[in-house]
Amino acid sequence: IQFNFFKMSWSWDDSAISSTMVMQNVATVLVNKLKRFKAGFQNVLMVASCLGASFSTPIITMVVETLSTSEGNISEWDKTESLVASSVEEFSKDGIWEDDGGDVCRFSH
């Protein structure tokens, strides 16, 4: 939005405003979707996102176990393989990432 002194009126770009609003809405929806997962699942997602677009579930398990040991906070970093397996299943079902049926997953985006 800007004031046009030549025309002495306000002007704006409707498509730019609409585009910005859509991006903000998508981000809000995604953040709300991710917040509904329990902390352990969010931690697995955080580790996976640091590994790239595709990643190995054994690597995620190893990183989560290492973080739980180094931080000494077992309650926050649930280090069991079942957490990773449950996360893979849940995130695959929600379309956040795709599971190849083996040890490799990739983000759906």
Backbone as JSON Lines, residues from 0, in Angstrom:
{"i":0,"aa":"I","n":[0.86,-1.17,0.0],"ca":[0.0,0.0,0.0],"c":[0.91,1.23,0.0]}
{"i":1,"aa":"Q","n":[0.6,2.16,-0.88],"ca":[1.38,3.39,-0.95],"c":[0.49,4.55,-1.37]}
{"i":2,"aa":"F","n":[0.92,5.73,-0.99],"ca":[0.17,6.92,-1.37],"c":[0.75,7.47,-2.66]}
{"i":3,"aa":"N","n":[-0.1,7.68,-3.67],"ca":[0.3,8.24,-4.95],"c":[0.04,9.75,-4.89]}
{"i":4,"aa":"F","n":[1.13,10.52,-4.75],"ca":[1.0,11.98,-4.62],"c":[0.52,12.63,-5.91]}
{"i":5,"aa":"F","n":[0.82,12.03,-7.05],"ca":[0.37,12.58,-8.33],"c":[-1.16,12.52,-8.44]}
{"i":6,"aa":"K","n":[-1.72,11.37,-8.06],"ca":[-3.18,11.18,-8.11],"c":[-3.86,11.61,-6.82]}
{"i":7,"aa":"M","n":[-3.06,11.85,-5.78],"ca":[-3.57,12.19,-4.45],"c":[-4.54,11.13,-3.93]}
{"i":8,"aa":"S","n":[-4.09,9.87,-4.08],"ca":[-4.91,8.76,-3.59],"c":[-4.0,7.59,-3.21]}
{"i":9,"aa":"W","n":[-4.59,6.67,-2.48],"ca":[-3.87,5.47,-2.1],"c":[-3.95,4.47,-3.24]}
{"i":10,"aa":"S","n":[-2.87,3.68,-3.4],"ca":[-2.89,2.61,-4.39],"c":[-2.24,1.37,-3.79]}
{"i":11,"aa":"W","n":[-2.6,0.22,-4.35],"ca":[-2.05,-1.04,-3.85],"c":[-2.11,-2.08,-4.95]}
{"i":12,"aa":"D","n":[-1.37,-3.13,-4.74],"ca":[-1.31,-4.24,-5.68],"c":[-2.14,-5.38,-5.09]}
{"i":13,"aa":"D","n":[-3.34,-5.59,-5.61],"ca":[-4.24,-6.63,-5.09],"c":[-3.6,-8.01,-5.1]}
{"i":14,"aa":"S","n":[-2.9,-8.35,-6.18],"ca":[-2.31,-9.7,-6.26],"c":[-1.19,-9.88,-5.24]}
{"i":15,"aa":"A","n":[-0.41,-8.83,-4.98],"ca":[0.66,-8.94,-3.97],"c":[0.07,-9.12,-2.58]}
{"i":16,"aa":"I","n":[-1.0,-8.39,-2.3],"ca":[-1.66,-8.51,-0.99],"c":[-2.26,-9.9,-0.83]}
{"i":17,"aa":"S","n":[-2.94,-10.39,-1.85],"ca":[-3.54,-11.73,-1.8],"c":[-2.47,-12.79,-1.63]}
{"i":18,"aa":"S","n":[-1.37,-12.65,-2.34],"ca":[-0.27,-13.6,-2.26],"c":[0.3,-13.66,-0.86]}
{"i":19,"aa":"T","n":[0.5,-12.51,-0.25],"ca":[1.04,-12.45,1.11],"c":[0.09,-13.09,2.1]}
{"i":20,"aa":"M","n":[-1.21,-12.81,1.94],"ca":[-2.2,-13.38,2.85],"c":[-2.24,-14.89,2.73]}
{"i":21,"aa":"V","n":[-2.14,-15.42,1.53],"ca":[-2.15,-16.87,1.32],"c":[-0.94,-17.5,1.97]}
{"i":22,"aa":"M","n":[0.25,-16.91,1.78],"ca":[1.46,-17.47,2.38],"c":[1.36,-17.49,3.9]}
{"i":23,"aa":"Q","n":[0.83,-16.42,4.48],"ca":[0.68,-16.37,5.93],"c":[-0.31,-17.42,6.41]}
{"i":24,"aa":"N","n":[-1.4,-17.61,5.67],"ca":[-2.4,-18.61,6.05],"c":[-1.83,-20.02,5.97]}
{"i":25,"aa":"V","n":[-1.06,-20.31,4.93],"ca":[-0.44,-21.63,4.78],"c":[0.52,-21.88,5.94]}
{"i":26,"aa":"A","n":[1.33,-20.89,6.26],"ca":[2.28,-21.04,7.37],"c":[1.55,-21.28,8.68]}
{"i":27,"aa":"T","n":[0.47,-20.56,8.92],"ca":[-0.31,-20.72,10.14],"c":[-0.91,-22.12,10.23]}
{"i":28,"aa":"V","n":[-1.47,-22.6,9.14],"ca":[-2.06,-23.94,9.11],"c":[-0.99,-24.99,9.39]}
{"i":29,"aa":"L","n":[0.17,-24.86,8.76],"ca":[1.25,-25.83,8.96],"c":[1.76,-25.82,10.39]}
{"i":30,"aa":"V","n":[1.97,-24.64,10.95],"ca":[2.44,-24.55,12.35],"c":[1.42,-25.19,13.29]}
{"i":31,"aa":"N","n":[0.14,-24.89,13.1],"ca":[-0.89,-25.48,13.95],"c":[-0.95,-26.99,13.81]}
{"i":32,"aa":"K","n":[-0.75,-27.49,12.6],"ca":[-0.75,-28.93,12.36],"c":[0.41,-29.59,13.1]}
{"i":33,"aa":"L","n":[1.58,-28.98,13.06],"ca":[2.75,-29.57,13.71],"c":[2.67,-29.47,15.24]}
{"i":34,"aa":"K","n":[2.03,-28.43,15.75],"ca":[1.92,-28.25,17.21],"c":[1.06,-29.32,17.87]}
{"i":35,"aa":"R","n":[0.19,-29.96,17.1],"ca":[-0.7,-30.95,17.72],"c":[0.0,-32.28,18.01]}
{"i":36,"aa":"F","n":[1.21,-32.46,17.46],"ca":[1.97,-33.68,17.73],"c":[2.65,-33.56,19.09]}
{"i":37,"aa":"K","n":[2.79,-34.7,19.78],"ca":[3.45,-34.68,21.08],"c":[4.93,-34.32,20.91]}
{"i":38,"aa":"A","n":[5.55,-33.91,21.99],"ca":[6.93,-33.39,21.96],"c":[7.92,-34.37,21.34]}
{"i":39,"aa":"G","n":[7.79,-35.64,21.64],"ca":[8.71,-36.64,21.09],"c":[8.64,-36.69,19.57]}
{"i":40,"aa":"F","n":[7.42,-36.62,19.03],"ca":[7.25,-36.63,17.57],"c":[7.86,-35.35,16.97]}
{"i":41,"aa":"Q","n":[7.64,-34.22,17.65],"ca":[8.2,-32.96,17.17],"c":[9.73,-33.01,17.15]}
{"i":42,"aa":"N","n":[10.31,-33.67,18.14],"ca":[11.77,-33.82,18.18],"c":[12.27,-34.66,17.01]}
{"i":43,"aa":"V","n":[11.57,-35.74,16.7],"ca":[11.95,-36.58,15.55],"c":[11.85,-35.76,14.27]}
{"i":44,"aa":"L","n":[10.8,-34.98,14.13],"ca":[10.62,-34.13,12.95],"c":[11.75,-33.1,12.85]}
{"i":45,"aa":"M","n":[12.14,-32.53,13.98],"ca":[13.22,-31.55,13.99],"c":[14.53,-32.18,13.53]}
{"i":46,"aa":"V","n":[14.83,-33.37,14.02],"ca":[16.05,-34.07,13.61],"c":[15.99,-34.38,12.12]}
{"i":47,"aa":"A","n":[14.87,-34.91,11.65],"ca":[14.72,-35.26,10.24],"c":[14.91,-34.03,9.35]}
{"i":48,"aa":"S","n":[14.37,-32.9,9.77],"ca":[14.49,-31.69,8.94],"c":[15.93,-31.21,8.84]}
{"i":49,"aa":"C","n":[16.73,-31.51,9.84],"ca":[18.16,-31.14,9.79],"c":[18.95,-32.06,8.86]}
{"i":50,"aa":"L","n":[18.42,-33.24,8.59],"ca":[19.13,-34.22,7.76],"c":[18.89,-34.01,6.27]}
{"i":51,"aa":"G","n":[17.89,-33.23,5.9],"ca":[17.65,-32.95,4.49],"c":[16.3,-33.42,4.01]}
{"i":52,"aa":"A","n":[16.13,-33.39,2.69],"ca":[14.85,-33.74,2.08],"c":[14.53,-35.22,2.21]}
{"i":53,"aa":"S","n":[15.56,-36.07,2.2],"ca":[15.35,-37.51,2.45],"c":[16.34,-37.94,3.53]}
{"i":54,"aa":"F","n":[15.97,-38.98,4.25],"ca":[16.76,-39.37,5.41],"c":[16.49,-40.82,5.78]}
{"i":55,"aa":"S","n":[17.4,-41.38,6.52],"ca":[17.33,-42.76,6.95],"c":[16.79,-42.82,8.38]}
{"i":56,"aa":"T","n":[15.82,-43.68,8.64],"ca":[15.27,-43.78,9.99],"c":[16.3,-44.29,11.01]}
{"i":57,"aa":"P","n":[17.22,-45.21,10.65],"ca":[18.24,-45.57,11.63],"c":[19.13,-44.39,12.03]}
{"i":58,"aa":"I","n":[19.38,-43.49,11.1],"ca":[20.19,-42.3,11.41],"c":[19.43,-41.4,12.38]}
{"i":59,"aa":"I","n":[18.13,-41.22,12.13],"ca":[17.31,-40.41,13.05],"c":[17.34,-41.02,14.44]}
{"i":60,"aa":"T","n":[17.17,-42.33,14.53],"ca":[17.2,-43.01,15.83],"c":[18.53,-42.77,16.53]}
{"i":61,"aa":"M","n":[19.63,-42.88,15.79],"ca":[20.96,-42.68,16.37],"c":[21.12,-41.23,16.87]}
{"i":62,"aa":"V","n":[20.67,-40.26,16.09],"ca":[20.8,-38.85,16.49],"c":[19.94,-38.56,17.71]}
{"i":63,"aa":"V","n":[18.7,-39.05,17.73],"ca":[17.82,-38.83,18.88],"c":[18.41,-39.46,20.14]}
{"i":64,"aa":"E","n":[18.95,-40.67,20.02],"ca":[19.59,-41.32,21.17],"c":[20.8,-40.53,21.64]}
{"i":65,"aa":"T","n":[21.6,-40.02,20.72],"ca":[22.78,-39.23,21.09],"c":[22.37,-37.94,21.79]}
{"i":66,"aa":"L","n":[21.34,-37.27,21.26],"ca":[20.87,-36.03,21.88],"c":[20.3,-36.29,23.28]}
{"i":67,"aa":"S","n":[19.57,-37.38,23.44],"ca":[18.98,-37.68,24.75],"c":[20.08,-37.96,25.77]}
{"i":68,"aa":"T","n":[21.14,-38.61,25.34],"ca":[22.25,-38.92,26.24],"c":[23.03,-37.66,26.58]}
{"i":69,"aa":"S","n":[23.29,-36.82,25.57],"ca":[24.09,-35.62,25.82],"c":[23.33,-34.58,26.62]}
{"i":70,"aa":"E","n":[22.03,-34.48,26.42],"ca":[21.23,-33.51,27.17],"c":[20.81,-34.05,28.53]}
{"i":71,"aa":"G","n":[20.82,-35.35,28.7],"ca":[20.44,-35.95,29.96],"c":[18.98,-35.78,30.3]}
{"i":72,"aa":"N","n":[18.17,-35.46,29.32],"ca":[16.74,-35.25,29.55],"c":[15.94,-36.3,28.79]}
{"i":73,"aa":"I","n":[15.87,-37.48,29.37],"ca":[15.22,-38.62,28.71],"c":[13.74,-38.36,28.47]}
{"i":74,"aa":"S","n":[13.08,-37.62,29.36],"ca":[11.65,-37.38,29.19],"c":[11.36,-36.55,27.95]}
{"i":75,"aa":"E","n":[12.24,-35.59,27.62],"ca":[12.0,-34.77,26.44],"c":[12.41,-35.5,25.17]}
{"i":76,"aa":"W","n":[13.54,-36.18,25.19],"ca":[14.06,-36.89,24.02],"c":[13.84,-38.38,24.22]}
{"i":77,"aa":"D","n":[12.64,-38.84,23.94],"ca":[12.34,-40.26,24.05],"c":[13.22,-40.99,23.02]}
{"i":78,"aa":"K","n":[14.13,-41.83,23.53],"ca":[15.15,-42.38,22.63],"c":[14.84,-43.77,22.09]}
{"i":79,"aa":"T","n":[13.66,-44.23,22.22],"ca":[13.34,-45.57,21.76],"c":[13.12,-45.62,20.26]}
{"i":80,"aa":"E","n":[13.43,-46.75,19.67],"ca":[13.17,-46.95,18.24],"c":[11.68,-46.92,17.95]}
{"i":81,"aa":"S","n":[10.86,-47.29,18.93],"ca":[9.41,-47.28,18.7],"c":[8.89,-45.86,18.48]}
{"i":82,"aa":"L","n":[9.53,-44.87,19.11],"ca":[9.14,-43.48,18.88],"c":[9.38,-43.11,17.43]}
{"i":83,"aa":"V","n":[10.54,-43.45,16.91],"ca":[10.84,-43.14,15.52],"c":[9.88,-43.88,14.6]}
{"i":84,"aa":"A","n":[9.64,-45.14,14.87],"ca":[8.71,-45.93,14.05],"c":[7.3,-45.34,14.09]}
{"i":85,"aa":"S","n":[6.85,-44.95,15.27],"ca":[5.53,-44.34,15.42],"c":[5.47,-43.0,14.69]}
{"i":86,"aa":"S","n":[6.56,-42.23,14.78],"ca":[6.62,-40.94,14.09],"c":[6.55,-41.12,12.59]}
{"i":87,"aa":"V","n":[7.31,-42.09,12.07],"ca":[7.31,-42.36,10.63],"c":[5.89,-42.7,10.18]}
{"i":88,"aa":"E","n":[5.23,-43.55,10.93],"ca":[3.86,-43.94,10.57],"c":[2.91,-42.75,10.62]}
{"i":89,"aa":"E","n":[2.97,-41.97,11.69],"ca":[2.07,-40.83,11.87],"c":[2.31,-39.75,10.81]}
{"i":90,"aa":"F","n":[3.58,-39.41,10.57],"ca":[3.89,-38.36,9.6],"c":[3.59,-38.81,8.17]}
{"i":91,"aa":"S","n":[3.74,-40.1,7.91],"ca":[3.38,-40.63,6.59],"c":[1.87,-40.54,6.38]}
{"i":92,"aa":"K","n":[1.12,-40.91,7.42],"ca":[-0.34,-40.86,7.36],"c":[-0.83,-39.42,7.16]}
{"i":93,"aa":"D","n":[-0.15,-38.46,7.78],"ca":[-0.54,-37.05,7.69],"c":[0.0,-36.35,6.44]}
{"i":94,"aa":"G","n":[0.82,-37.07,5.66],"ca":[1.34,-36.48,4.43],"c":[2.52,-35.55,4.62]}
{"i":95,"aa":"I","n":[3.12,-35.55,5.8],"ca":[4.28,-34.69,6.04],"c":[5.5,-35.25,5.34]}
{"i":96,"aa":"W","n":[5.64,-36.58,5.37],"ca":[6.7,-37.22,4.61],"c":[6.22,-38.55,4.08]}
{"i":97,"aa":"E","n":[7.0,-39.11,3.16],"ca":[6.64,-40.38,2.54],"c":[7.66,-41.43,2.97]}
{"i":98,"aa":"D","n":[7.16,-42.59,3.31],"ca":[7.98,-43.72,3.72],"c":[8.11,-44.66,2.53]}
{"i":99,"aa":"D","n":[9.35,-45.04,2.18],"ca":[9.54,-45.92,1.03],"c":[9.27,-47.39,1.36]}
{"i":100,"aa":"G","n":[8.85,-47.68,2.59],"ca":[8.6,-49.04,3.01],"c":[9.83,-49.71,3.59]}
{"i":101,"aa":"G","n":[10.96,-49.05,3.5],"ca":[12.21,-49.54,4.05],"c":[12.69,-48.59,5.13]}
{"i":102,"aa":"D","n":[13.96,-48.22,5.04],"ca":[14.55,-47.34,6.04],"c":[14.67,-45.89,5.61]}
{"i":103,"aa":"V","n":[14.15,-45.56,4.44],"ca":[14.31,-44.2,3.94],"c":[12.97,-43.49,3.83]}
{"i":104,"aa":"C","n":[12.95,-42.24,4.27],"ca":[11.76,-41.38,4.15],"c":[12.2,-40.1,3.45]}
{"i":105,"aa":"R","n":[11.2,-39.39,2.91],"ca":[11.5,-38.07,2.33],"c":[10.31,-37.17,2.59]}
{"i":106,"aa":"F","n":[10.61,-35.89,2.77],"ca":[9.55,-34.92,2.98],"c":[8.69,-34.81,1.74]}
{"i":107,"aa":"S","n":[7.4,-34.62,1.92],"ca":[6.46,-34.58,0.81],"c":[6.56,-33.33,-0.03]}
{"i":108,"aa":"H","n":[7.1,-32.28,0.5],"ca":[7.2,-31.03,-0.27],"c":[8.17,-31.2,-1.39]}
